[in-house]
Amino acid sequence: MLELGMTFSMEQLIIDNDIIAMVKKAMEGIVVTEETLGVDQIKKVGIGNNFLALKKTRELVNLPSSPKLFDRKMFGDWEAAGSKDVADRAHDTYLDVMKNHEVPAVDKDILAAMKAIVDKADKAFKI
C-alpha cells in the first residue's frame, strides 16, 4: 500500500491472492514418490542432462502449486501467447471480475441477524 493506505491496487490484491494460494498449497506438503521426483525421467536422459523439457516434467511442475497468474510457459510459448506479464494478467482478471462476478444474495434471516448486531452496537456506542 502506498501513501499510508490512501491508494490501493486491485491488481496487487489479485497477485497477493495468487501468491497466498500457492503458499497454502505448498504448506499442504509435497508428494514425494519415484514418479513425482521424476526418477524414470532422470534415468531416461541421464544425470547431468536436461530433463526439464520433458512432457512428464511439465505435467508435474504444477503439483506444488497451481498459480492462476504466474505463467510457467517456455519463453517462446509465452511470447506467442501475447507476452502478458503478471500485472497484465492480474488486470485482465480484475476486469473479468468487475464485469462478470455476481454477488450471491444473503439470506433474509442472516441480514436480520446482522442488522440486530449493528443496532445493538449503535445503541451501546451512541454518545
JSON list of N, CA, C and O in Angstrom, two decimals, residues 73-83:
[
{"chain": "A", "resi": 73, "resn": "LYS", "atom": "N", "xyz": [4.95, -21.03, -18.89]},
{"chain": "A", "resi": 73, "resn": "LYS", "atom": "CA", "xyz": [5.26, -21.48, -20.26]},
{"chain": "A", "resi": 73, "resn": "LYS", "atom": "C", "xyz": [6.72, -21.20, -20.58]},
{"chain": "A", "resi": 73, "resn": "LYS", "atom": "O", "xyz": [7.34, -20.31, -20.00]},
{"chain": "A", "resi": 74, "resn": "MET", "atom": "N", "xyz": [7.23, -21.94, -21.55]},
{"chain": "A", "resi": 74, "resn": "MET", "atom": "CA", "xyz": [8.55, -21.65, -22.08]},
{"chain": "A", "resi": 74, "resn": "MET", "atom": "C", "xyz": [8.48, -20.27, -22.73]},
{"chain": "A", "resi": 74, "resn": "MET", "atom": "O", "xyz": [7.40, -19.83, -23.17]},
{"chain": "A", "resi": 75, "resn": "PHE", "atom": "N", "xyz": [9.61, -19.55, -22.81]},
{"chain": "A", "resi": 75, "resn": "PHE", "atom": "CA", "xyz": [9.61, -18.17, -23.28]},
{"chain": "A", "resi": 75, "resn": "PHE", "atom": "C", "xyz": [8.93, -18.01, -24.62]},
{"chain": "A", "resi": 75, "resn": "PHE", "atom": "O", "xyz": [8.09, -17.11, -24.82]},
{"chain": "A", "resi": 76, "resn": "GLY", "atom": "N", "xyz": [9.26, -18.87, -25.57]},
{"chain": "A", "resi": 76, "resn": "GLY", "atom": "CA", "xyz": [8.67, -18.77, -26.91]},
{"chain": "A", "resi": 76, "resn": "GLY", "atom": "C", "xyz": [7.16, -18.95, -26.88]},
{"chain": "A", "resi": 76, "resn": "GLY", "atom": "O", "xyz": [6.42, -18.24, -27.58]},
{"chain": "A", "resi": 77, "resn": "ASP", "atom": "N", "xyz": [6.67, -19.89, -26.09]},
{"chain": "A", "resi": 77, "resn": "ASP", "atom": "CA", "xyz": [5.22, -20.11, -25.96]},
{"chain": "A", "resi": 77, "resn": "ASP", "atom": "C", "xyz": [4.55, -18.92, -25.30]},
{"chain": "A", "resi": 77, "resn": "ASP", "atom": "O", "xyz": [3.46, -18.50, -25.70]},
{"chain": "A", "resi": 78, "resn": "TRP", "atom": "N", "xyz": [5.20, -18.37, -24.26]},
{"chain": "A", "resi": 78, "resn": "TRP", "atom": "CA", "xyz": [4.67, -17.19, -23.57]},
{"chain": "A", "resi": 78, "resn": "TRP", "atom": "C", "xyz": [4.59, -16.01, -24.53]},
{"chain": "A", "resi": 78, "resn": "TRP", "atom": "O", "xyz": [3.60, -15.31, -24.59]},
{"chain": "A", "resi": 79, "resn": "GLU", "atom": "N", "xyz": [5.65, -15.83, -25.31]},
{"chain": "A", "resi": 79, "resn": "GLU", "atom": "CA", "xyz": [5.71, -14.73, -26.26]},
{"chain": "A", "resi": 79, "resn": "GLU", "atom": "C", "xyz": [4.62, -14.89, -27.33]},
{"chain": "A", "resi": 79, "resn": "GLU", "atom": "O", "xyz": [3.92, -13.93, -27.67]},
{"chain": "A", "resi": 80, "resn": "ALA", "atom": "N", "xyz": [4.43, -16.11, -27.82]},
{"chain": "A", "resi": 80, "resn": "ALA", "atom": "CA", "xyz": [3.42, -16.37, -28.84]},
{"chain": "A", "resi": 80, "resn": "ALA", "atom": "C", "xyz": [2.00, -16.17, -28.29]},
{"chain": "A", "resi": 80, "resn": "ALA", "atom": "O", "xyz": [1.08, -15.85, -29.04]},
{"chain": "A", "resi": 81, "resn": "ALA", "atom": "N", "xyz": [1.84, -16.35, -26.98]},
{"chain": "A", "resi": 81, "resn": "ALA", "atom": "CA", "xyz": [0.52, -16.18, -26.35]},
{"chain": "A", "resi": 81, "resn": "ALA", "atom": "C", "xyz": [0.23, -14.72, -25.99]},
{"chain": "A", "resi": 81, "resn": "ALA", "atom": "O", "xyz": [-0.77, -14.43, -25.35]},
{"chain": "A", "resi": 82, "resn": "GLY", "atom": "N", "xyz": [1.10, -13.80, -26.36]},
{"chain": "A", "resi": 82, "resn": "GLY", "atom": "CA", "xyz": [0.84, -12.39, -26.13]},
{"chain": "A", "resi": 82, "resn": "GLY", "atom": "C", "xyz": [1.78, -11.69, -25.17]},
{"chain": "A", "resi": 82, "resn": "GLY", "atom": "O", "xyz": [1.62, -10.50, -24.92]},
{"chain": "A", "resi": 83, "resn": "SER", "atom": "N", "xyz": [2.72, -12.40, -24.59]},
{"chain": "A", "resi": 83, "resn": "SER", "atom": "CA", "xyz": [3.75, -11.81, -23.71]},
{"chain": "A", "resi": 83, "resn": "SER", "atom": "C", "xyz": [3.17, -11.06, -22.51]},
{"chain": "A", "resi": 83, "resn": "SER", "atom": "O", "xyz": [3.73, -10.05, -22.09]}
]
